[in-house]
Structures are given as structure tokens and as C-alpha cells.
Short mmCIF file of C-alpha atoms and ligand atoms in Angstrom, two decimals:
data_model
loop_
_atom_site.label_atom_id
_atom_site.label_comp_id
_atom_site.label_asym_id
_atom_site.label_seq_id
_atom_site.Cartn_x
_atom_site.Cartn_y
_atom_site.Cartn_z
CA MET A 1 66.81 -70.84 -85.30
CA ALA A 2 68.99 -73.76 -86.46
CA SER A 3 67.33 -77.18 -85.92
CA SER A 4 70.55 -78.64 -84.51
CA GLY A 5 73.66 -76.62 -83.80
CA THR A 6 77.12 -77.32 -85.14
CA SER A 7 80.59 -76.14 -84.09
CA VAL A 8 81.97 -73.05 -85.79
CA ILE A 9 85.24 -71.14 -85.49
CA VAL A 10 85.06 -67.52 -86.62
CA ILE A 11 88.47 -65.98 -87.36
CA GLY A 12 88.52 -62.17 -86.99
CA GLY A 13 86.75 -59.97 -84.43
CA GLY A 14 86.06 -56.95 -86.64
CA ILE A 15 82.45 -56.07 -87.40
CA VAL A 16 82.02 -58.87 -89.94
CA GLY A 17 83.47 -61.62 -87.73
CA LEU A 18 81.62 -60.40 -84.64
CA ALA A 19 78.33 -60.17 -86.53
CA CYS A 20 78.81 -63.73 -87.82
CA ALA A 21 79.79 -65.05 -84.37
CA TRP A 22 76.91 -63.32 -82.59
CA TRP A 23 74.30 -64.36 -85.15
CA LEU A 24 75.48 -67.99 -85.35
CA GLN A 25 75.69 -68.34 -81.55
CA GLY A 26 72.15 -66.92 -81.25
CA ARG A 27 70.94 -69.50 -83.78
CA GLY A 28 72.06 -72.38 -81.60
CA HIS A 29 75.56 -73.10 -82.93
CA THR A 30 78.60 -73.41 -80.68
CA VAL A 31 80.92 -70.61 -81.71
CA LEU A 32 84.55 -69.83 -80.88
CA LEU A 33 85.75 -66.39 -82.01
CA ILE A 34 89.49 -66.10 -82.59
CA ASP A 35 91.04 -62.66 -82.98
CA GLY A 36 94.72 -61.81 -83.23
CA ALA A 37 94.36 -58.67 -81.10
CA GLY A 38 96.89 -58.49 -78.27
CA PRO A 39 96.16 -59.78 -74.74
CA GLY A 40 93.70 -57.60 -72.88
CA GLU A 41 92.33 -55.95 -76.00
CA GLY A 42 89.80 -58.66 -76.81
CA PRO A 43 87.64 -58.79 -79.90
CA GLY A 44 86.69 -55.57 -81.59
CA ARG A 45 90.21 -54.04 -81.66
CA SER A 46 90.09 -53.93 -85.44
CA GLY A 47 89.96 -51.76 -88.57
CA SER A 48 86.20 -51.63 -87.99
CA LEU A 49 86.80 -49.21 -85.12
CA ALA A 50 88.11 -46.70 -87.68
CA ALA A 51 84.83 -46.63 -89.60
CA LEU A 52 82.40 -43.72 -89.59
CA GLY A 53 79.41 -46.07 -89.54
CA VAL A 54 77.48 -44.44 -92.38
CA LEU A 55 74.92 -46.92 -93.76
CA MET A 56 74.11 -46.11 -97.39
CA ALA A 57 71.66 -48.72 -98.58
CA ASP A 58 68.67 -47.02 -100.25
CA SER A 59 70.95 -44.34 -101.73
CA PHE A 60 73.24 -46.94 -103.37
CA HIS A 61 73.57 -46.15 -107.09
CA ARG A 62 72.08 -49.49 -108.20
CA ASP A 63 68.61 -50.92 -107.62
CA ARG A 64 69.06 -54.58 -108.50
CA GLY A 65 71.69 -57.32 -108.26
CA ARG A 66 73.68 -58.87 -105.43
CA ALA A 67 75.21 -55.68 -103.99
CA TRP A 68 71.79 -54.02 -103.86
CA GLU A 69 70.14 -57.04 -102.24
CA LEU A 70 72.87 -57.34 -99.59
CA ARG A 71 72.40 -53.67 -98.72
CA GLN A 72 68.64 -53.96 -98.42
CA ARG A 73 68.90 -57.06 -96.29
CA SER A 74 71.50 -55.45 -94.03
CA LEU A 75 69.44 -52.32 -93.49
CA GLU A 76 66.48 -54.42 -92.40
CA LEU A 77 68.65 -56.65 -90.17
CA TRP A 78 70.47 -53.72 -88.52
CA THR A 79 67.06 -52.30 -87.52
CA ARG A 80 66.05 -55.66 -85.97
CA TRP A 81 69.45 -56.23 -84.37
CA ARG A 82 69.61 -52.75 -82.84
CA HIS A 83 66.20 -53.23 -81.21
CA GLU A 84 67.07 -56.70 -79.99
CA LEU A 85 70.44 -55.60 -78.61
CA ALA A 86 68.89 -52.54 -76.92
CA GLU A 87 66.25 -54.75 -75.26
CA ARG A 88 69.05 -56.96 -73.99
CA GLY A 89 70.84 -53.97 -72.46
CA HIS A 90 73.28 -53.13 -75.29
CA PRO A 91 72.04 -50.00 -77.13
CA ILE A 92 73.89 -48.79 -80.24
CA PRO A 93 73.63 -45.03 -80.93
CA TYR A 94 71.95 -44.55 -84.32
CA ARG A 95 70.83 -41.50 -86.26
CA SER A 96 68.70 -41.83 -89.37
CA GLY A 97 69.13 -39.72 -92.50
CA VAL A 98 71.85 -39.26 -95.13
CA LEU A 99 71.97 -36.14 -97.33
CA LEU A 100 73.87 -36.54 -100.61
CA LEU A 101 75.02 -33.26 -102.16
CA ALA A 102 75.79 -32.42 -105.79
CA ALA A 103 78.80 -30.13 -106.24
CA GLU A 104 78.77 -30.29 -110.07
CA GLY A 105 76.12 -30.19 -112.79
CA ASP A 106 76.51 -33.81 -113.88
CA GLU A 107 76.22 -34.94 -110.26
CA GLU A 108 73.02 -32.91 -109.93
CA GLU A 109 71.54 -34.80 -112.88
CA ARG A 110 72.75 -38.11 -111.50
CA LEU A 111 71.18 -37.45 -108.07
CA ALA A 112 67.89 -36.39 -109.64
CA ALA A 113 67.75 -39.58 -111.71
CA LEU A 114 68.73 -41.72 -108.71
CA GLY A 115 66.00 -40.15 -106.56
CA ALA A 116 63.36 -40.67 -109.25
CA ARG A 117 64.34 -44.35 -109.72
CA LYS A 118 64.29 -45.09 -106.01
CA ARG A 119 61.00 -43.27 -105.42
CA ALA A 120 59.47 -45.44 -108.17
CA LEU A 121 60.42 -48.40 -105.93
CA GLY A 122 58.61 -46.76 -103.01
CA LEU A 123 61.79 -45.69 -101.16
CA PRO A 124 61.83 -42.38 -99.25
CA LEU A 125 64.45 -40.42 -101.22
CA GLU A 126 63.53 -36.75 -101.26
CA PRO A 127 65.04 -34.09 -103.55
CA TRP A 128 66.27 -30.97 -101.72
CA ASP A 129 66.58 -27.81 -103.81
CA ARG A 130 69.22 -25.16 -103.40
CA ARG A 131 66.98 -22.85 -101.33
CA ARG A 132 66.27 -25.57 -98.81
CA LEU A 133 69.96 -26.49 -98.58
CA GLU A 134 70.92 -22.84 -98.06
CA GLN A 135 68.68 -22.70 -94.99
CA LEU A 136 70.70 -25.35 -93.15
CA GLU A 137 72.84 -24.17 -90.26
CA PRO A 138 75.78 -24.33 -90.14
CA GLY A 139 76.22 -23.72 -93.86
CA LEU A 140 77.09 -26.62 -96.17
CA PRO A 141 80.35 -26.76 -98.15
CA GLN A 142 80.17 -24.96 -101.51
CA PRO A 143 79.48 -25.42 -104.36
CA CYS A 144 76.30 -27.23 -103.47
CA LEU A 145 73.79 -27.31 -106.34
CA ALA A 146 71.22 -29.81 -105.10
CA GLY A 147 70.67 -32.55 -102.56
CA LEU A 148 69.01 -35.93 -102.16
CA HIS A 149 67.89 -36.97 -98.68
CA SER A 150 67.55 -40.64 -97.85
CA GLY A 151 65.37 -41.11 -94.78
CA ARG A 152 66.05 -44.79 -94.08
CA ASP A 153 69.84 -44.63 -94.46
CA GLY A 154 71.75 -43.39 -91.43
CA GLN A 155 74.76 -43.70 -89.18
CA LEU A 156 75.50 -46.03 -86.31
CA ASP A 157 78.39 -45.88 -83.91
CA PRO A 158 80.81 -48.67 -84.92
CA GLY A 159 82.57 -48.83 -81.54
CA SER A 160 79.26 -49.33 -79.72
CA ALA A 161 78.16 -51.91 -82.31
CA LEU A 162 81.34 -53.95 -81.77
CA ALA A 163 81.02 -53.69 -77.98
CA ALA A 164 77.31 -54.62 -78.05
CA LEU A 165 77.83 -57.70 -80.24
CA ALA A 166 80.81 -58.85 -78.14
CA ALA A 167 79.08 -58.35 -74.77
CA ASP A 168 75.76 -59.89 -75.83
CA GLY A 169 77.58 -62.72 -77.62
CA ARG A 170 79.41 -63.62 -74.43
CA GLN A 171 76.10 -63.61 -72.52
CA ARG A 172 74.75 -66.05 -75.13
CA GLY A 173 77.74 -68.37 -74.60
CA LEU A 174 80.13 -67.16 -77.31
CA THR A 175 83.71 -68.11 -76.45
CA VAL A 176 86.60 -65.84 -77.39
CA ARG A 177 90.30 -66.56 -77.83
CA ALA A 178 92.77 -63.66 -78.28
CA GLU A 179 95.42 -65.24 -80.47
CA ALA A 180 96.28 -65.02 -84.16
CA ALA A 181 95.35 -67.88 -86.47
CA VAL A 182 98.31 -68.88 -88.65
CA ALA A 183 97.01 -71.78 -90.76
CA LEU A 184 93.87 -73.78 -91.60
CA ARG A 185 93.91 -77.52 -92.32
CA PRO A 186 91.14 -79.99 -93.25
CA ASP A 187 90.69 -82.27 -90.25
CA GLY A 188 88.43 -85.37 -90.19
CA GLY A 189 85.54 -83.79 -92.10
CA GLY A 190 85.99 -80.45 -90.30
CA TRP A 191 88.80 -77.94 -89.83
CA ARG A 192 91.82 -77.41 -87.60
CA VAL A 193 92.97 -73.85 -86.98
CA ASP A 194 96.64 -73.54 -85.96
CA LEU A 195 97.36 -70.67 -83.60
CA ALA A 196 100.39 -68.39 -83.24
CA GLY A 197 101.19 -69.79 -79.77
CA GLY A 198 101.51 -73.34 -81.13
CA GLY A 199 98.07 -74.61 -80.06
CA ALA A 200 95.13 -75.49 -82.31
CA GLU A 201 91.32 -75.39 -82.28
CA ARG A 202 88.96 -77.67 -84.20
CA ALA A 203 85.42 -77.24 -85.52
CA ALA A 204 83.09 -78.49 -88.22
CA TRP A 205 83.03 -75.07 -89.90
CA VAL A 206 85.35 -72.09 -90.16
CA VAL A 207 84.22 -68.58 -91.06
CA LEU A 208 87.19 -66.49 -92.19
CA ALA A 209 86.62 -62.77 -91.53
CA ALA A 210 90.16 -61.53 -90.83
CA GLY A 211 90.09 -58.46 -93.08
CA SER A 212 92.96 -58.30 -95.57
CA ALA A 213 94.74 -61.09 -93.59
CA SER A 214 92.04 -63.45 -94.90
CA GLY A 215 93.91 -63.88 -98.22
CA PRO A 216 97.05 -65.59 -96.86
CA LEU A 217 94.91 -67.70 -94.47
CA VAL A 218 92.76 -69.02 -97.34
CA GLU A 219 95.95 -70.04 -99.13
CA THR A 220 97.08 -72.14 -96.14
CA ALA A 221 93.81 -74.09 -96.45
CA ALA A 222 94.85 -75.01 -100.00
CA GLY A 223 98.25 -76.23 -98.75
CA VAL A 224 100.29 -73.05 -99.36
CA PRO A 225 102.70 -72.60 -96.40
CA ALA A 226 101.86 -69.95 -93.81
CA GLY A 227 103.76 -66.70 -94.34
CA GLY A 228 103.64 -66.94 -98.16
CA ASP A 229 102.38 -63.88 -100.01
CA GLY A 230 100.26 -65.61 -102.68
CA GLY A 231 96.99 -64.96 -100.84
CA ARG A 232 97.62 -61.24 -100.84
CA ARG A 233 96.47 -61.30 -104.45
CA LEU A 234 92.94 -61.89 -103.17
CA LEU A 235 92.62 -58.71 -101.11
CA GLU A 236 94.54 -55.48 -100.71
CA PRO A 237 94.38 -52.96 -97.87
CA VAL A 238 93.16 -49.43 -98.59
CA LEU A 239 93.95 -47.03 -95.78
CA GLY A 240 91.46 -44.41 -94.62
CA GLN A 241 92.08 -41.44 -92.35
CA ALA A 242 89.38 -39.59 -90.41
CA LEU A 243 89.03 -36.74 -87.92
CA GLU A 244 86.83 -35.75 -85.00
CA LEU A 245 86.30 -32.00 -84.73
CA GLU A 246 84.89 -29.85 -81.95
CA LEU A 247 82.73 -26.91 -82.99
CA ASP A 248 81.94 -23.73 -81.08
CA THR A 249 78.19 -24.28 -81.06
CA PRO A 250 75.96 -27.39 -80.98
CA LEU A 251 74.27 -26.50 -84.28
CA LEU A 252 74.85 -29.82 -85.96
CA THR A 253 71.65 -31.23 -84.51
CA HIS A 254 69.87 -29.22 -87.26
CA TRP A 255 71.36 -31.20 -90.11
CA PRO A 256 69.08 -34.00 -91.35
CA GLY A 257 71.72 -36.68 -90.77
CA ALA A 258 75.16 -37.40 -92.21
CA VAL A 259 76.14 -35.25 -95.21
CA VAL A 260 78.12 -36.55 -98.20
CA TRP A 261 79.92 -33.89 -100.26
CA ARG A 262 82.40 -34.82 -103.04
CA GLY A 263 82.80 -38.26 -101.47
CA VAL A 264 83.60 -36.87 -98.00
CA ASN A 265 81.32 -37.76 -95.09
CA LEU A 266 80.47 -35.01 -92.60
CA VAL A 267 78.90 -36.89 -89.72
CA PRO A 268 77.28 -34.91 -86.90
CA ARG A 269 77.52 -36.67 -83.54
CA PRO A 270 74.68 -35.11 -81.55
CA ASP A 271 75.28 -37.70 -78.84
CA LEU A 272 78.85 -36.47 -78.16
CA GLU A 273 79.76 -33.39 -76.09
CA GLY A 274 76.36 -31.69 -76.37
CA GLY A 275 76.19 -32.03 -80.16
CA ARG A 276 79.42 -30.12 -80.80
CA ARG A 277 81.34 -33.00 -82.34
CA LEU A 278 81.63 -33.78 -86.06
CA TRP A 279 83.33 -36.75 -87.72
CA LEU A 280 85.02 -36.01 -91.02
CA GLY A 281 86.28 -38.74 -93.34
CA ALA A 282 87.58 -40.64 -95.00
CA THR A 283 90.58 -40.69 -97.34
CA LEU A 284 91.11 -43.51 -99.86
CA GLU A 285 94.81 -44.48 -99.86
CA PRO A 286 95.79 -47.82 -101.40
CA GLY A 287 98.35 -49.52 -99.13
CA ARG A 288 99.14 -49.27 -95.44
CA GLU A 289 100.99 -45.92 -95.21
CA ALA A 290 99.10 -42.77 -94.25
CA ASP A 291 99.82 -39.69 -96.37
CA PRO A 292 99.76 -36.40 -94.33
CA ASP A 293 98.78 -34.43 -97.47
CA GLN A 294 95.64 -36.51 -97.84
CA LEU A 295 94.74 -35.69 -94.24
CA SER A 296 95.19 -31.94 -94.75
CA GLY A 297 93.11 -32.15 -97.95
CA LEU A 298 90.36 -33.81 -95.92
CA ARG A 299 90.69 -31.29 -93.08
CA ASP A 300 89.97 -28.27 -95.32
CA LEU A 301 87.83 -30.12 -97.91
CA GLY A 302 90.39 -29.32 -100.60
CA GLY A 303 90.14 -25.60 -99.81
CA ALA A 304 86.31 -25.56 -99.78
CA ALA A 305 85.72 -25.86 -96.01
CA PRO A 306 83.27 -23.23 -94.73
CA GLU A 307 84.61 -20.87 -92.06
CA TRP A 308 82.91 -22.67 -89.14
CA LEU A 309 84.63 -25.91 -90.22
CA ARG A 310 88.04 -24.27 -90.65
CA GLU A 311 87.72 -22.86 -87.14
CA ALA A 312 86.73 -26.16 -85.55
CA ARG A 313 89.35 -27.83 -83.34
CA VAL A 314 90.69 -31.31 -84.20
CA VAL A 315 90.24 -33.42 -81.06
CA ARG A 316 91.03 -36.85 -82.51
CA ARG A 317 92.52 -38.31 -85.67
CA TRP A 318 92.64 -41.95 -86.64
CA GLN A 319 93.16 -44.37 -89.49
CA GLY A 320 92.21 -47.89 -90.46
CA LEU A 321 92.52 -50.42 -93.27
CA ARG A 322 89.69 -51.49 -95.54
CA PRO A 323 89.97 -54.94 -97.17
CA ARG A 324 89.40 -54.50 -100.94
CA PRO A 325 89.03 -57.54 -103.25
CA LEU A 326 91.44 -57.46 -106.17
CA GLY A 327 89.70 -57.51 -109.53
CA ARG A 328 86.37 -58.67 -108.09
CA PRO A 329 83.34 -56.91 -106.66
CA ALA A 330 83.05 -56.44 -102.89
CA PRO A 331 82.31 -58.29 -100.69
CA LEU A 332 83.75 -61.81 -101.01
CA LEU A 333 81.15 -64.22 -99.63
CA GLU A 334 82.13 -67.65 -100.81
CA GLN A 335 83.01 -71.21 -99.83
CA PRO A 336 86.57 -71.94 -101.07
CA ALA A 337 86.44 -75.48 -99.64
CA PRO A 338 83.68 -77.56 -98.00
CA GLY A 339 83.09 -76.23 -94.48
CA LEU A 340 85.27 -73.12 -95.02
CA LEU A 341 83.49 -69.81 -95.54
CA LEU A 342 85.22 -66.62 -96.62
CA ALA A 343 83.40 -63.48 -95.44
CA SER A 344 85.71 -60.59 -96.20
CA GLY A 345 86.58 -57.88 -98.74
CA HIS A 346 83.76 -55.56 -97.67
CA TYR A 347 85.96 -52.61 -98.61
CA ARG A 348 84.05 -49.35 -97.87
CA ASN A 349 80.83 -50.91 -96.54
CA GLY A 350 81.71 -53.49 -93.90
CA ILE A 351 79.66 -51.84 -91.18
CA LEU A 352 76.62 -51.71 -93.43
CA LEU A 353 77.03 -55.21 -94.84
CA ALA A 354 77.96 -57.13 -91.67
CA PRO A 355 74.43 -58.39 -90.85
CA ALA A 356 73.71 -59.65 -94.39
CA SER A 357 77.12 -61.38 -94.38
CA ALA A 358 76.28 -63.11 -91.09
CA ALA A 359 72.90 -64.21 -92.48
CA TRP A 360 74.67 -65.58 -95.58
CA ALA A 361 77.11 -67.57 -93.39
CA ALA A 362 74.23 -69.05 -91.37
CA GLU A 363 72.44 -70.09 -94.57
CA GLN A 364 75.53 -71.94 -95.85
CA ILE A 365 76.06 -73.73 -92.54
CA GLU A 366 72.42 -74.63 -92.03
CA ALA A 367 71.95 -75.81 -95.62
CA ARG A 368 74.54 -78.55 -95.13
CA PRO A 369 75.22 -79.15 -91.44
CA THR A 370 78.30 -81.19 -90.56
CA ASP A 371 78.58 -83.00 -87.25
CA GLY A 372 81.38 -81.67 -85.13
C1 FAD B 401 88.28 -44.46 -92.13
C2 FAD B 401 87.26 -45.50 -92.50
C3 FAD B 401 85.93 -45.15 -92.61
C4 FAD B 401 84.98 -46.12 -92.93
N1 FAD B 401 83.67 -45.77 -92.94
C5 FAD B 401 82.71 -46.72 -93.19
C6 FAD B 401 81.34 -46.37 -93.17
O1 FAD B 401 80.98 -45.22 -92.94
N2 FAD B 401 80.42 -47.35 -93.39
C7 FAD B 401 80.78 -48.67 -93.63
O2 FAD B 401 79.90 -49.53 -93.82
N3 FAD B 401 82.09 -49.01 -93.66
C8 FAD B 401 83.06 -48.07 -93.46
N4 FAD B 401 84.39 -48.40 -93.51
C9 FAD B 401 84.76 -49.75 -93.96
C10 FAD B 401 84.71 -50.74 -92.82
O3 FAD B 401 85.43 -50.26 -91.72
C11 FAD B 401 85.29 -52.08 -93.28
O4 FAD B 401 84.62 -52.54 -94.45
C12 FAD B 401 85.12 -53.10 -92.17
O5 FAD B 401 85.80 -52.65 -91.02
C13 FAD B 401 85.62 -54.48 -92.55
O6 FAD B 401 85.42 -55.27 -91.41
P1 FAD B 401 86.09 -56.68 -91.22
O7 FAD B 401 85.52 -57.26 -89.98
O8 FAD B 401 86.00 -57.46 -92.49
O9 FAD B 401 87.65 -56.37 -91.08
P2 FAD B 401 88.46 -55.66 -89.91
O10 FAD B 401 87.67 -54.62 -89.26
O11 FAD B 401 89.78 -55.27 -90.50
O12 FAD B 401 88.67 -56.83 -88.86
C14 FAD B 401 89.54 -57.89 -89.08
C15 FAD B 401 89.85 -58.55 -87.74
O13 FAD B 401 90.62 -59.72 -87.99
C16 FAD B 401 91.61 -59.81 -87.01
N5 FAD B 401 92.71 -60.61 -87.57
C17 FAD B 401 93.56 -60.29 -88.57
N6 FAD B 401 94.41 -61.29 -88.80
C18 FAD B 401 94.08 -62.29 -87.94
C19 FAD B 401 94.59 -63.58 -87.70
N7 FAD B 401 95.63 -64.09 -88.39
N8 FAD B 401 94.03 -64.35 -86.74
C20 FAD B 401 92.97 -63.87 -86.03
N9 FAD B 401 92.45 -62.64 -86.22
C21 FAD B 401 93.00 -61.85 -87.15
C22 FAD B 401 92.02 -58.37 -86.70
O14 FAD B 401 92.60 -58.27 -85.39
C23 FAD B 401 90.67 -57.67 -86.80
O15 FAD B 401 90.03 -57.60 -85.56
C24 FAD B 401 85.37 -47.46 -93.18
C25 FAD B 401 86.72 -47.81 -93.08
C26 FAD B 401 87.67 -46.84 -92.75
C27 FAD B 401 89.10 -47.25 -92.63
#
């Protein structure tokens, strides 16, 4: 808990902004969350709602460095946060287990080496041989040479996570304003945030978590006029499409969690419609325009979909934008000016990395509190 709270404006009500706002408010700061979503939609109407919610921390290909540490910290924090939120009446559906599959020989070797390295660190990554994989019902996509099961990784429902953080945040005193921020200006030792409607809000600190819109907003803080495109060099959007399918039988409860095959996530949703729903995603399409061919390639797994998957009915399709840093590793967690924190560019792992990003923001603010 912070020894004395300060005032903070968080811009952006996606998973990263909401996690920051909720965590900071709970630590005794006075937080205003500003999101550009239209009237009546409130916070949480963001690209984060498009995510599949797969948390791949232990199964990350590295085992040291910043990206690894953020993942480990997030996994631990999500476990704590989920319990805390459930106790406070806001449960988030979660299912543990991620099964990585090798479709080619070099991938098989890579998975075996990854498993061995992580087991040496004491992490529960278990090799699955072909015989064991063949016993799974319904059958996995082919070819499928070997598997690696990560017991602590898993999948949480992003929509429920956004709703839980927003509802609990409000109960803790978090204030929300549904209006777009258009510019940031230094203001008497703190910051002024200009809003689309002509008004402004002031605080000692600003946390900028507006997805790919964070780039142009950072530029305004450095005096570049609003509406310029210079800041777009910081982040670029990468569109992702995903599908929800309905199967004939509720067999997906037998899979040991989400399955990753050739980069595609097959996510059983045992909590939806008696276990007959599966999420399938996601495409990687630089830019903002969805390509129908990419969606059909996803739908039939590039021609490799097993019969039960081909026969499943599409009940929902959606898309969203991931903020990807240009020429720098994800995510961007930095302080471009005193009192201004950038927490964006989480690209493909914003749901996973939201708690560690919020903890980072709190550390910056509490290391050098400003009166406001
Ligand atoms: C199809 C798909 C599948 C994915 N699957 C996974 C997954 O399995 N696991 C995982 O960890 N990640 C996944 N991701 C990635 C994840 O969704 C992103 O990394 C994450 O959503 C980034 O969150 P964010 O809060 O930074 O940005 P966003 O979710 O984009 O939120 C930004 C918010 O800022 C607001 N905003 C924008 N401009 C302004 C402004 N000027 N003023 C005020 N507010 C503004 C927007 O309204 C929005 O609410 C997936 C993404 C996609 C598209």
C-alpha cells in the first residue's frame, strides 16, 4: 500500500489501463480513468475484448531477461488478483493448462529443449509423446509429432477480467470519464489532459495506456500538435481475427487446456454452452483492414482442420487491434517525461502482461511521489 496517495489519470480502459487504474486505486491513489469509448459503453470497450486470454508465461521461449521476468510476475499477480476479485464478488473464469504442439521435426526438437530447460528451473512443463496425444478426444490437428504441456499457464476470459476490474475499481472509488483525450500538457509540476469535448482534467501523474493511440498522445506531451502523425512511428496496429465455434458434442472438456498448433490457439470454453464452444484464433495482419482470406485460412487451419472442426458451426467472429512497438521489444514501459508513464505496446500479450505493467506503474509513482 502506498504511504500517501497521489492523483493519477489513466488514459485508456483496455486491459492495461484498467489493470493500472484498479491497482493504483487499491494502493491508495486517487485515480481517474479516461477512455474514448462512446457514451454508454464505458471502460472496457477496447481491443482487449478481442483477445483469447491465453496466458503463456512458463512456456515462453526465454528463461531470463525483462520479457521473462514480466511474464513470471504477471502469472503470479493474476493468480492473486483472481482470488481477490472472486472474494470481492467478481470472479473471472480461468482454466489452467496450455498444450504446445510440434507439427514439424525442428519444432519437436525445439519443444523438447524448451521443456528440459524449464524443468531444470523447477517449472511444470511435461513432454507429451505422440501416443498420448493420439488418445485425446476430439482428435488434434495433424501433423502432430509431439507436445509440451505447461500446467501453470492457462486461459482467462478477457471480457470478465475487464468487467471485474471496472466494477471492483468503481467500488474502491475509481472515477471514470468516457471521453477521448486529445493532448497532454505539463501543468504546474503535474499534467493537464485536454479532452475531445473541450474540457480538461489535471493530475500529478498520467499513465498512458491507449493502445496504438498512445503514440500520437505522447507526441503532444512533447509539444507536437494533436492530430499529427509523428507519434504513429512509436506503435503500429496489427489486426487479429478470431472465431467462436459450436461443436456437436461437449468433448472439449477432455483437452488439458488451450492447444497451440502452428501458432493458432484452439481454446476450449467448457464454461460456455455445456462445453460445446471453442475459440479459434488469431490471425496476424499488420494494419487495420481485415483480410477475408486470412479468416478462411484460420477457419480450416490452412486445410489441416480435422473433420469435427470442419463440421463445427461458426457462431461468432470478431477482430481487434494489437499495439506493436516499432523497432523495439514489447511492451513499452517507460517514462517519456517526469510524471508521464507510457504503458503500451503489449502486442500479442497484453492480457498476460497487464498486472506486471500495473505493478511497474505503481513502482514509478511511489518511488517519486508528486503532490497533486
Ligand atoms: C484476436 C486477438 C487475440 C489476442 N489474444 C491474446 C491472448 O490470448 N493473450 C494475450 O495476452 N493477449 C492477446 N491479445 C493481445 C491483447 O489483446 C493486447 O495486447 C491488449 O488488448 C492490449 O491492451 P491495451 O489496454 O494496451 O490496449 P487496448 O485493448 O487497445 O485498449 C486501448 C484503450 O484505449 C482507449 N483509447 C484509445 N484512444 C484513446 C484516447 N485518445 N483517449 C482515451 N482513450 C483512448 C480505447 O477506447 C481502448 O479502450 C490478442 C489480441 C487480439 C486482437
